[in-house]
Amino acid sequence: MSELATLEIFLRGGAVSALLTCVILFAPGVLGNRKNASVAALCLSLCAYVIISSPGLEPRQGSALHVLVAVAAAVPVLVYWAALELFQDEVHPRPWQLLVAMGIVLSAWLSQVGMSLDALRALLVMILFVHLFAVILSGADGDLIEARRKFRTWFLASVATFGVIITVMELTGADRALPLWMFALHGLAFWLLAGAFIIWAVRIDAGIWVASPAQAAPQSGLSPAQKALVSRIEHAMQEGLWQQEGLTVAQLARHLDTQEHRLRQTINQGLGCRNFSNFINGFRITRAQAMLRDPALAERTVLSIAYDVGFASLGPFNRAFRAQTGMTPTEYRKAELI
């Protein structure tokens, strides 16, 4: 075995070790925490991918190869799931997402029995990642966790670069004719990325991975300036600023004559909110509750009440209402007007 081949195996061994370390770190409570489960599953799947993509480690035949291919086939789906769990406090899978995910995994498995479905798989992966990038970009403004907000750019750049390169190479078959030093570089990149992710996720802001992240308890030990800003925020909300259509963090910061990053930090730490939309929706839902339990408004439809408190459609209103009260608006009205 050449020195370069030995180095390539060593680097991939390092990548697998880093990924397994990540699995161990996220394993506690994995059954009750979908965010931890998504990261642990992704790291296990990446271990299989790192192994089968190596010319020196990949089993050439037998059940071991089929198992590794089956596990590695889920990498795009698990990247998508873990990213949604990271960048969204509450993930609600839709039927089309589940169907696309199943198509990606099945197309890889069927390719092992002679069916050429690489083009279909690449298309389905592209659909998932286009949606993922749209979610990440659209949610950046309302994210109140600064470490996660900054991570979005790094994540988009790295995943877009690696995802496009790997997908194109697998689709064209170019990955089967690379020089050995490219495989070594591939292993090194996975090692470095896995290590960087562990450092970021655990040391910088481990609170990102809490099991019930939509609303957390306010932190103690706020500075006098933060306490004063909390009072100003609460006063502005009591005056009805939450009713302003399309209210953003930047607009609220200008209204309060403060810096945007200070406002994000204060709402997050002083009021226990992780997302600006959830923060504003809290006031909207409180107002909707008052309207729903008012006998004088019993003939008003739920949809009209949703419009009155600032929601553009019934679906988001129902989800936000259930998240805050544990009931749908209709169930709440029936319970209150008995």
mmCIF file of C-alpha atoms in Angstrom:
data_model
loop_
_atom_site.group_PDB
_atom_site.id
_atom_site.type_symbol
_atom_site.label_atom_id
_atom_site.label_comp_id
_atom_site.label_asym_id
_atom_site.label_seq_id
_atom_site.Cartn_x
_atom_site.Cartn_y
_atom_site.Cartn_z
ATOM 1 C CA MET A 1 0.000 0.000 0.000
ATOM 2 C CA SER A 2 1.394 3.408 -0.970
ATOM 3 C CA GLU A 3 1.964 6.227 1.510
ATOM 4 C CA LEU A 4 -0.807 8.246 -0.132
ATOM 5 C CA ALA A 5 -3.252 5.339 0.204
ATOM 6 C CA THR A 6 -2.322 4.985 3.884
ATOM 7 C CA LEU A 7 -2.816 8.722 4.399
ATOM 8 C CA GLU A 8 -6.204 8.558 2.673
ATOM 9 C CA ILE A 9 -7.379 5.775 5.006
ATOM 10 C CA PHE A 10 -5.993 7.651 8.033
ATOM 11 C CA LEU A 11 -7.866 10.835 7.118
ATOM 12 C CA ARG A 12 -11.122 8.973 6.614
ATOM 13 C CA GLY A 13 -10.585 7.204 9.908
ATOM 14 C CA GLY A 14 -10.235 10.622 11.524
ATOM 15 C CA ALA A 15 -13.455 11.774 9.857
ATOM 16 C CA VAL A 16 -15.323 8.686 11.048
ATOM 17 C CA SER A 17 -13.962 9.188 14.578
ATOM 18 C CA ALA A 18 -15.109 12.826 14.619
ATOM 19 C CA LEU A 19 -18.549 11.853 13.341
ATOM 20 C CA LEU A 20 -18.908 9.091 15.950
ATOM 21 C CA THR A 21 -17.853 11.585 18.639
ATOM 22 C CA CYS A 22 -20.662 13.813 17.460
ATOM 23 C CA VAL A 23 -23.086 10.876 17.711
ATOM 24 C CA ILE A 24 -21.983 10.259 21.315
ATOM 25 C CA LEU A 25 -22.386 13.930 22.229
ATOM 26 C CA PHE A 26 -25.906 14.116 20.814
ATOM 27 C CA ALA A 27 -27.038 10.635 21.896
ATOM 28 C CA PRO A 28 -28.297 11.549 25.437
ATOM 29 C CA GLY A 29 -32.046 12.077 25.346
ATOM 30 C CA VAL A 30 -32.175 11.287 21.633
ATOM 31 C CA LEU A 31 -35.510 9.455 21.959
ATOM 32 C CA GLY A 32 -37.261 12.537 23.307
ATOM 33 C CA ASN A 33 -35.483 15.187 21.273
ATOM 34 C CA ARG A 34 -35.902 15.253 17.501
ATOM 35 C CA LYS A 35 -33.140 17.830 17.115
ATOM 36 C CA ASN A 36 -30.562 15.600 18.790
ATOM 37 C CA ALA A 37 -31.903 12.589 16.893
ATOM 38 C CA SER A 38 -31.521 14.339 13.528
ATOM 39 C CA VAL A 39 -27.854 15.187 14.161
ATOM 40 C CA ALA A 40 -27.006 11.717 15.486
ATOM 41 C CA ALA A 41 -28.697 10.035 12.502
ATOM 42 C CA LEU A 42 -26.919 12.328 10.039
ATOM 43 C CA CYS A 43 -23.507 11.620 11.557
ATOM 44 C CA LEU A 44 -24.077 7.852 11.402
ATOM 45 C CA SER A 45 -25.146 8.118 7.773
ATOM 46 C CA LEU A 46 -22.101 10.254 6.972
ATOM 47 C CA CYS A 47 -19.880 7.584 8.528
ATOM 48 C CA ALA A 48 -21.242 5.090 6.027
ATOM 49 C CA TYR A 49 -20.748 7.570 3.167
ATOM 50 C CA VAL A 50 -17.142 8.311 4.175
ATOM 51 C CA ILE A 51 -16.408 4.574 4.133
ATOM 52 C CA ILE A 52 -18.063 3.607 0.840
ATOM 53 C CA SER A 53 -16.639 6.642 -0.982
ATOM 54 C CA SER A 54 -13.078 5.530 -0.223
ATOM 55 C CA PRO A 55 -11.235 3.307 -2.719
ATOM 56 C CA GLY A 56 -9.269 1.811 0.165
ATOM 57 C CA LEU A 57 -12.104 1.178 2.644
ATOM 58 C CA GLU A 58 -15.173 0.371 0.561
ATOM 59 C CA PRO A 59 -16.310 -3.278 0.755
ATOM 60 C CA ARG A 60 -16.472 -4.592 -2.800
ATOM 61 C CA GLN A 61 -19.328 -7.028 -2.311
ATOM 62 C CA GLY A 62 -21.517 -8.802 0.184
ATOM 63 C CA SER A 63 -24.079 -7.707 2.742
ATOM 64 C CA ALA A 64 -21.716 -5.177 4.348
ATOM 65 C CA LEU A 65 -21.650 -3.136 1.153
ATOM 66 C CA HIS A 66 -25.435 -3.203 0.790
ATOM 67 C CA VAL A 67 -25.943 -2.087 4.393
ATOM 68 C CA LEU A 68 -23.455 0.773 4.066
ATOM 69 C CA VAL A 69 -24.955 1.914 0.754
ATOM 70 C CA ALA A 70 -28.443 1.818 2.246
ATOM 71 C CA VAL A 71 -27.364 3.941 5.226
ATOM 72 C CA ALA A 72 -25.312 6.355 3.120
ATOM 73 C CA ALA A 73 -28.197 6.816 0.679
ATOM 74 C CA ALA A 74 -30.054 8.757 3.371
ATOM 75 C CA VAL A 75 -27.352 11.458 3.690
ATOM 76 C CA PRO A 76 -29.170 14.148 1.614
ATOM 77 C CA VAL A 77 -32.424 13.490 3.451
ATOM 78 C CA LEU A 78 -30.747 13.605 6.848
ATOM 79 C CA VAL A 79 -28.848 16.798 5.974
ATOM 80 C CA TYR A 80 -32.213 18.324 5.076
ATOM 81 C CA TRP A 81 -33.866 17.100 8.307
ATOM 82 C CA ALA A 82 -31.014 18.152 10.589
ATOM 83 C CA ALA A 83 -30.837 21.593 8.969
ATOM 84 C CA LEU A 84 -34.579 22.135 9.403
ATOM 85 C CA GLU A 85 -34.307 21.093 13.049
ATOM 86 C CA LEU A 86 -31.383 23.471 13.501
ATOM 87 C CA PHE A 87 -32.804 26.550 11.801
ATOM 88 C CA GLN A 88 -36.478 26.083 12.688
ATOM 89 C CA ASP A 89 -37.660 25.878 16.286
ATOM 90 C CA GLU A 90 -40.675 23.798 15.287
ATOM 91 C CA VAL A 91 -40.589 21.448 12.294
ATOM 92 C CA HIS A 92 -43.864 20.198 10.813
ATOM 93 C CA PRO A 93 -43.159 17.711 7.970
ATOM 94 C CA ARG A 94 -45.528 17.871 5.027
ATOM 95 C CA PRO A 95 -46.590 14.909 2.844
ATOM 96 C CA TRP A 96 -44.601 16.134 -0.182
ATOM 97 C CA GLN A 97 -41.412 16.310 1.892
ATOM 98 C CA LEU A 98 -41.845 12.724 3.081
ATOM 99 C CA LEU A 99 -42.544 11.511 -0.471
ATOM 100 C CA VAL A 100 -39.457 13.251 -1.887
ATOM 101 C CA ALA A 101 -37.314 11.867 0.950
ATOM 102 C CA MET A 102 -38.573 8.333 0.325
ATOM 103 C CA GLY A 103 -37.875 8.744 -3.392
ATOM 104 C CA ILE A 104 -34.264 9.752 -2.735
ATOM 105 C CA VAL A 105 -33.566 6.742 -0.523
ATOM 106 C CA LEU A 106 -35.440 4.239 -2.696
ATOM 107 C CA SER A 107 -33.755 5.395 -5.897
ATOM 108 C CA ALA A 108 -30.344 4.746 -4.328
ATOM 109 C CA TRP A 109 -31.379 1.313 -3.103
ATOM 110 C CA LEU A 110 -32.882 0.326 -6.468
ATOM 111 C CA SER A 111 -29.681 1.403 -8.207
ATOM 112 C CA GLN A 112 -27.966 -1.460 -6.360
ATOM 113 C CA VAL A 113 -30.132 -3.987 -8.211
ATOM 114 C CA GLY A 114 -29.452 -2.603 -11.663
ATOM 115 C CA MET A 115 -32.063 0.149 -12.047
ATOM 116 C CA SER A 116 -30.429 3.379 -13.190
ATOM 117 C CA LEU A 117 -32.242 6.137 -11.270
ATOM 118 C CA ASP A 118 -29.373 8.554 -10.709
ATOM 119 C CA ALA A 119 -31.032 11.371 -12.654
ATOM 120 C CA LEU A 120 -34.266 11.021 -10.670
ATOM 121 C CA ARG A 121 -32.349 10.962 -7.404
ATOM 122 C CA ALA A 122 -30.390 14.103 -8.347
ATOM 123 C CA LEU A 123 -33.637 15.914 -9.217
ATOM 124 C CA LEU A 124 -35.273 14.953 -5.913
ATOM 125 C CA VAL A 125 -32.194 16.010 -3.954
ATOM 126 C CA MET A 126 -32.242 19.355 -5.751
ATOM 127 C CA ILE A 127 -35.908 19.859 -4.803
ATOM 128 C CA LEU A 128 -35.162 19.271 -1.120
ATOM 129 C CA PHE A 129 -32.136 21.544 -1.073
ATOM 130 C CA VAL A 130 -33.804 24.395 -2.948
ATOM 131 C CA HIS A 131 -36.580 24.304 -0.348
ATOM 132 C CA LEU A 132 -34.016 24.093 2.461
ATOM 133 C CA PHE A 133 -32.125 27.133 1.215
ATOM 134 C CA ALA A 134 -35.392 29.060 0.904
ATOM 135 C CA VAL A 135 -36.280 28.189 4.509
ATOM 136 C CA ILE A 136 -32.860 29.205 5.795
ATOM 137 C CA LEU A 137 -32.829 32.508 3.933
ATOM 138 C CA SER A 138 -36.416 33.460 4.759
ATOM 139 C CA GLY A 139 -35.967 32.745 8.464
ATOM 140 C CA ALA A 140 -32.743 34.688 8.946
ATOM 141 C CA ASP A 141 -34.323 38.031 9.794
ATOM 142 C CA GLY A 142 -36.554 36.653 12.555
ATOM 143 C CA ASP A 143 -33.894 34.479 14.211
ATOM 144 C CA LEU A 144 -33.111 35.825 17.690
ATOM 145 C CA ILE A 145 -30.232 33.409 18.419
ATOM 146 C CA GLU A 146 -27.169 35.259 17.157
ATOM 147 C CA ALA A 147 -24.871 32.221 16.920
ATOM 148 C CA ARG A 148 -27.415 30.349 14.817
ATOM 149 C CA ARG A 149 -28.118 33.405 12.681
ATOM 150 C CA LYS A 150 -24.428 33.807 11.806
ATOM 151 C CA PHE A 151 -24.107 30.081 11.128
ATOM 152 C CA ARG A 152 -26.663 30.280 8.297
ATOM 153 C CA THR A 153 -24.220 31.851 5.847
ATOM 154 C CA TRP A 154 -21.474 29.328 6.631
ATOM 155 C CA PHE A 155 -23.913 26.446 6.364
ATOM 156 C CA LEU A 156 -25.374 27.604 3.059
ATOM 157 C CA ALA A 157 -21.948 28.106 1.507
ATOM 158 C CA SER A 158 -20.514 24.764 2.639
ATOM 159 C CA VAL A 159 -23.572 22.628 1.903
ATOM 160 C CA ALA A 160 -24.168 24.282 -1.463
ATOM 161 C CA THR A 161 -20.537 23.756 -2.487
ATOM 162 C CA PHE A 162 -20.244 20.158 -1.282
ATOM 163 C CA GLY A 163 -23.767 19.184 -2.323
ATOM 164 C CA VAL A 164 -23.445 20.452 -5.883
ATOM 165 C CA ILE A 165 -19.953 19.010 -6.403
ATOM 166 C CA ILE A 166 -20.794 15.580 -4.984
ATOM 167 C CA THR A 167 -24.149 15.333 -6.789
ATOM 168 C CA VAL A 168 -22.663 16.294 -10.148
ATOM 169 C CA MET A 169 -19.759 13.873 -9.737
ATOM 170 C CA GLU A 170 -22.021 10.988 -8.731
ATOM 171 C CA LEU A 171 -24.435 11.745 -11.578
ATOM 172 C CA THR A 172 -21.687 11.861 -14.208
ATOM 173 C CA GLY A 173 -19.641 9.016 -12.739
ATOM 174 C CA ALA A 174 -16.608 11.276 -12.381
ATOM 175 C CA ASP A 175 -16.171 10.171 -8.765
ATOM 176 C CA ARG A 176 -15.011 6.739 -9.984
ATOM 177 C CA ALA A 177 -12.015 8.113 -11.899
ATOM 178 C CA LEU A 178 -10.473 10.564 -9.437
ATOM 179 C CA PRO A 179 -6.780 10.449 -8.496
ATOM 180 C CA LEU A 180 -6.060 9.123 -4.999
ATOM 181 C CA TRP A 181 -5.010 12.524 -3.658
ATOM 182 C CA MET A 182 -8.552 13.791 -4.345
ATOM 183 C CA PHE A 183 -9.978 11.034 -2.174
ATOM 184 C CA ALA A 184 -7.523 12.009 0.571
ATOM 185 C CA LEU A 185 -8.613 15.640 0.296
ATOM 186 C CA HIS A 186 -12.223 14.482 0.439
ATOM 187 C CA GLY A 187 -11.559 12.650 3.712
ATOM 188 C CA LEU A 188 -9.704 15.632 5.179
ATOM 189 C CA ALA A 189 -12.591 17.957 4.329
ATOM 190 C CA PHE A 190 -15.084 15.730 6.145
ATOM 191 C CA TRP A 191 -12.764 15.511 9.167
ATOM 192 C CA LEU A 192 -12.395 19.278 9.378
ATOM 193 C CA LEU A 193 -16.095 19.971 8.837
ATOM 194 C CA ALA A 194 -17.161 17.424 11.456
ATOM 195 C CA GLY A 195 -14.703 18.866 13.974
ATOM 196 C CA ALA A 196 -15.792 22.436 13.265
ATOM 197 C CA PHE A 197 -19.443 21.496 13.678
ATOM 198 C CA ILE A 198 -18.805 19.816 17.045
ATOM 199 C CA ILE A 199 -16.978 22.897 18.342
ATOM 200 C CA TRP A 200 -19.716 25.237 17.131
ATOM 201 C CA ALA A 201 -22.718 23.184 18.227
ATOM 202 C CA VAL A 202 -21.471 22.214 21.676
ATOM 203 C CA ARG A 203 -19.160 24.975 22.873
ATOM 204 C CA ILE A 204 -20.701 28.083 21.315
ATOM 205 C CA ASP A 205 -24.426 27.635 21.810
ATOM 206 C CA ALA A 206 -25.536 24.244 23.096
ATOM 207 C CA GLY A 207 -28.949 25.761 23.923
ATOM 208 C CA ILE A 208 -29.862 25.603 20.247
ATOM 209 C CA TRP A 209 -30.596 21.903 20.654
ATOM 210 C CA VAL A 210 -33.135 22.116 23.489
ATOM 211 C CA ALA A 211 -36.080 19.737 23.188
ATOM 212 C CA SER A 212 -38.853 22.355 23.449
ATOM 213 C CA PRO A 213 -37.308 25.415 21.869
ATOM 214 C CA ALA A 214 -40.270 27.583 20.891
ATOM 215 C CA GLN A 215 -40.425 29.364 24.226
ATOM 216 C CA ALA A 216 -37.768 29.282 26.946
ATOM 217 C CA ALA A 217 -37.620 30.839 30.391
ATOM 218 C CA PRO A 218 -36.064 34.323 30.501
ATOM 219 C CA GLN A 219 -32.478 34.324 31.705
ATOM 220 C CA SER A 220 -31.463 35.833 35.026
ATOM 221 C CA GLY A 221 -28.561 38.199 35.452
ATOM 222 C CA LEU A 222 -29.573 40.718 32.806
ATOM 223 C CA SER A 223 -27.629 43.970 32.759
ATOM 224 C CA PRO A 224 -29.404 47.209 33.805
ATOM 225 C CA ALA A 225 -29.415 48.282 30.137
ATOM 226 C CA GLN A 226 -31.080 45.015 29.072
ATOM 227 C CA LYS A 227 -33.692 45.313 31.837
ATOM 228 C CA ALA A 228 -34.475 48.857 30.698
ATOM 229 C CA LEU A 229 -34.799 47.668 27.091
ATOM 230 C CA VAL A 230 -37.111 44.839 28.170
ATOM 231 C CA SER A 231 -39.393 47.431 29.799
ATOM 232 C CA ARG A 232 -39.403 49.531 26.634
ATOM 233 C CA ILE A 233 -40.189 46.501 24.485
ATOM 234 C CA GLU A 234 -43.076 45.475 26.736
ATOM 235 C CA HIS A 235 -44.431 49.038 26.754
ATOM 236 C CA ALA A 236 -44.326 49.219 22.941
ATOM 237 C CA MET A 237 -46.186 45.917 22.685
ATOM 238 C CA GLN A 238 -48.806 47.029 25.222
ATOM 239 C CA GLU A 239 -49.420 50.093 23.063
ATOM 240 C CA GLY A 240 -50.253 47.758 20.189
ATOM 241 C CA LEU A 241 -47.125 47.990 18.058
ATOM 242 C CA TRP A 242 -47.535 44.256 17.374
ATOM 243 C CA GLN A 243 -50.513 45.162 15.179
ATOM 244 C CA GLN A 244 -48.241 46.865 12.628
ATOM 245 C CA GLU A 245 -48.392 44.782 9.461
ATOM 246 C CA GLY A 246 -45.101 43.141 8.531
ATOM 247 C CA LEU A 247 -43.303 44.358 11.651
ATOM 248 C CA THR A 248 -39.612 43.335 11.545
ATOM 249 C CA VAL A 249 -36.769 43.340 14.043
ATOM 250 C CA ALA A 250 -35.180 46.268 12.220
ATOM 251 C CA GLN A 251 -38.389 48.321 12.383
ATOM 252 C CA LEU A 252 -38.815 47.614 16.090
ATOM 253 C CA ALA A 253 -35.172 48.542 16.708
ATOM 254 C CA ARG A 254 -35.688 51.886 14.958
ATOM 255 C CA HIS A 255 -38.867 52.507 16.942
ATOM 256 C CA LEU A 256 -37.007 51.872 20.206
ATOM 257 C CA ASP A 257 -33.893 53.729 19.030
ATOM 258 C CA THR A 258 -31.598 50.788 19.742
ATOM 259 C CA GLN A 259 -29.214 48.563 17.808
ATOM 260 C CA GLU A 260 -30.714 45.564 16.061
ATOM 261 C CA HIS A 261 -28.302 43.014 17.559
ATOM 262 C CA ARG A 262 -28.987 44.339 21.078
ATOM 263 C CA LEU A 263 -32.719 44.024 20.486
ATOM 264 C CA ARG A 264 -32.373 40.426 19.284
ATOM 265 C CA GLN A 265 -30.243 39.496 22.282
ATOM 266 C CA THR A 266 -32.616 41.172 24.747
ATOM 267 C CA ILE A 267 -35.775 39.556 23.378
ATOM 268 C CA ASN A 268 -34.000 36.194 23.404
ATOM 269 C CA GLN A 269 -32.421 36.436 26.854
ATOM 270 C CA GLY A 270 -34.795 38.787 28.642
ATOM 271 C CA LEU A 271 -38.131 37.548 27.296
ATOM 272 C CA GLY A 272 -37.266 33.925 26.510
ATOM 273 C CA CYS A 273 -38.129 34.067 22.806
ATOM 274 C CA ARG A 274 -36.033 32.443 20.088
ATOM 275 C CA ASN A 275 -37.905 33.689 17.027
ATOM 276 C CA PHE A 276 -39.302 37.152 16.320
ATOM 277 C CA SER A 277 -42.410 35.837 14.556
ATOM 278 C CA ASN A 278 -43.243 33.682 17.591
ATOM 279 C CA PHE A 279 -42.698 36.715 19.814
ATOM 280 C CA ILE A 280 -45.151 38.851 17.832
ATOM 281 C CA ASN A 281 -47.580 35.962 17.374
ATOM 282 C CA GLY A 282 -47.784 35.615 21.147
ATOM 283 C CA PHE A 283 -49.506 39.001 21.362
ATOM 284 C CA ARG A 284 -51.708 38.214 18.381
ATOM 285 C CA ILE A 285 -52.864 34.918 19.878
ATOM 286 C CA THR A 286 -53.578 36.567 23.234
ATOM 287 C CA ARG A 287 -55.800 39.082 21.435
ATOM 288 C CA ALA A 288 -57.451 36.285 19.434
ATOM 289 C CA GLN A 289 -58.217 34.398 22.663
ATOM 290 C CA ALA A 290 -60.006 37.445 24.031
ATOM 291 C CA MET A 291 -62.064 37.751 20.847
ATOM 292 C CA LEU A 292 -62.931 34.037 20.742
ATOM 293 C CA ARG A 293 -64.263 33.998 24.291
ATOM 294 C CA ASP A 294 -66.314 37.167 23.824
ATOM 295 C CA PRO A 295 -70.022 36.185 23.506
ATOM 296 C CA ALA A 296 -70.662 39.348 21.486
ATOM 297 C CA LEU A 297 -68.314 38.013 18.777
ATOM 298 C CA ALA A 298 -69.674 34.452 18.742
ATOM 299 C CA GLU A 299 -70.951 34.890 15.172
ATOM 300 C CA ARG A 300 -67.569 36.026 13.850
ATOM 301 C CA THR A 301 -65.733 33.339 11.894
ATOM 302 C CA VAL A 302 -62.354 32.096 13.022
ATOM 303 C CA LEU A 303 -60.907 33.241 9.697
ATOM 304 C CA SER A 304 -62.078 36.828 10.197
ATOM 305 C CA ILE A 305 -60.565 36.861 13.678
ATOM 306 C CA ALA A 306 -57.304 35.547 12.242
ATOM 307 C CA TYR A 307 -57.286 38.440 9.770
ATOM 308 C CA ASP A 308 -58.095 40.941 12.517
ATOM 309 C CA VAL A 309 -55.099 39.958 14.627
ATOM 310 C CA GLY A 310 -52.641 40.056 11.745
ATOM 311 C CA PHE A 311 -52.508 36.587 10.176
ATOM 312 C CA ALA A 312 -52.667 36.349 6.388
ATOM 313 C CA SER A 313 -54.311 32.901 6.295
ATOM 314 C CA LEU A 314 -55.985 30.326 8.502
ATOM 315 C CA GLY A 315 -53.248 27.657 8.455
ATOM 316 C CA PRO A 316 -50.493 29.678 10.200
ATOM 317 C CA PHE A 317 -53.079 31.052 12.647
ATOM 318 C CA ASN A 318 -54.234 27.551 13.614
ATOM 319 C CA ARG A 319 -50.659 26.315 14.077
ATOM 320 C CA ALA A 320 -49.627 29.327 16.157
ATOM 321 C CA PHE A 321 -52.804 29.126 18.243
ATOM 322 C CA ARG A 322 -52.361 25.423 18.961
ATOM 323 C CA ALA A 323 -48.688 25.932 19.840
ATOM 324 C CA GLN A 324 -49.604 28.563 22.444
ATOM 325 C CA THR A 325 -52.815 27.115 23.861
ATOM 326 C CA GLY A 326 -52.770 23.401 23.060
ATOM 327 C CA MET A 327 -56.117 23.731 21.244
ATOM 328 C CA THR A 328 -57.396 24.854 17.876
ATOM 329 C CA PRO A 329 -59.263 28.198 17.813
ATOM 330 C CA THR A 330 -62.573 26.360 17.330
ATOM 331 C CA GLU A 331 -61.901 24.059 20.289
ATOM 332 C CA TYR A 332 -60.905 27.039 22.415
ATOM 333 C CA ARG A 333 -64.077 28.952 21.539
ATOM 334 C CA LYS A 334 -66.303 25.962 22.348
ATOM 335 C CA ALA A 335 -64.585 25.446 25.698
ATOM 336 C CA GLU A 336 -64.851 29.122 26.672
ATOM 337 C CA LEU A 337 -68.428 29.766 25.538
ATOM 338 C CA ILE A 338 -70.092 26.752 27.160
#
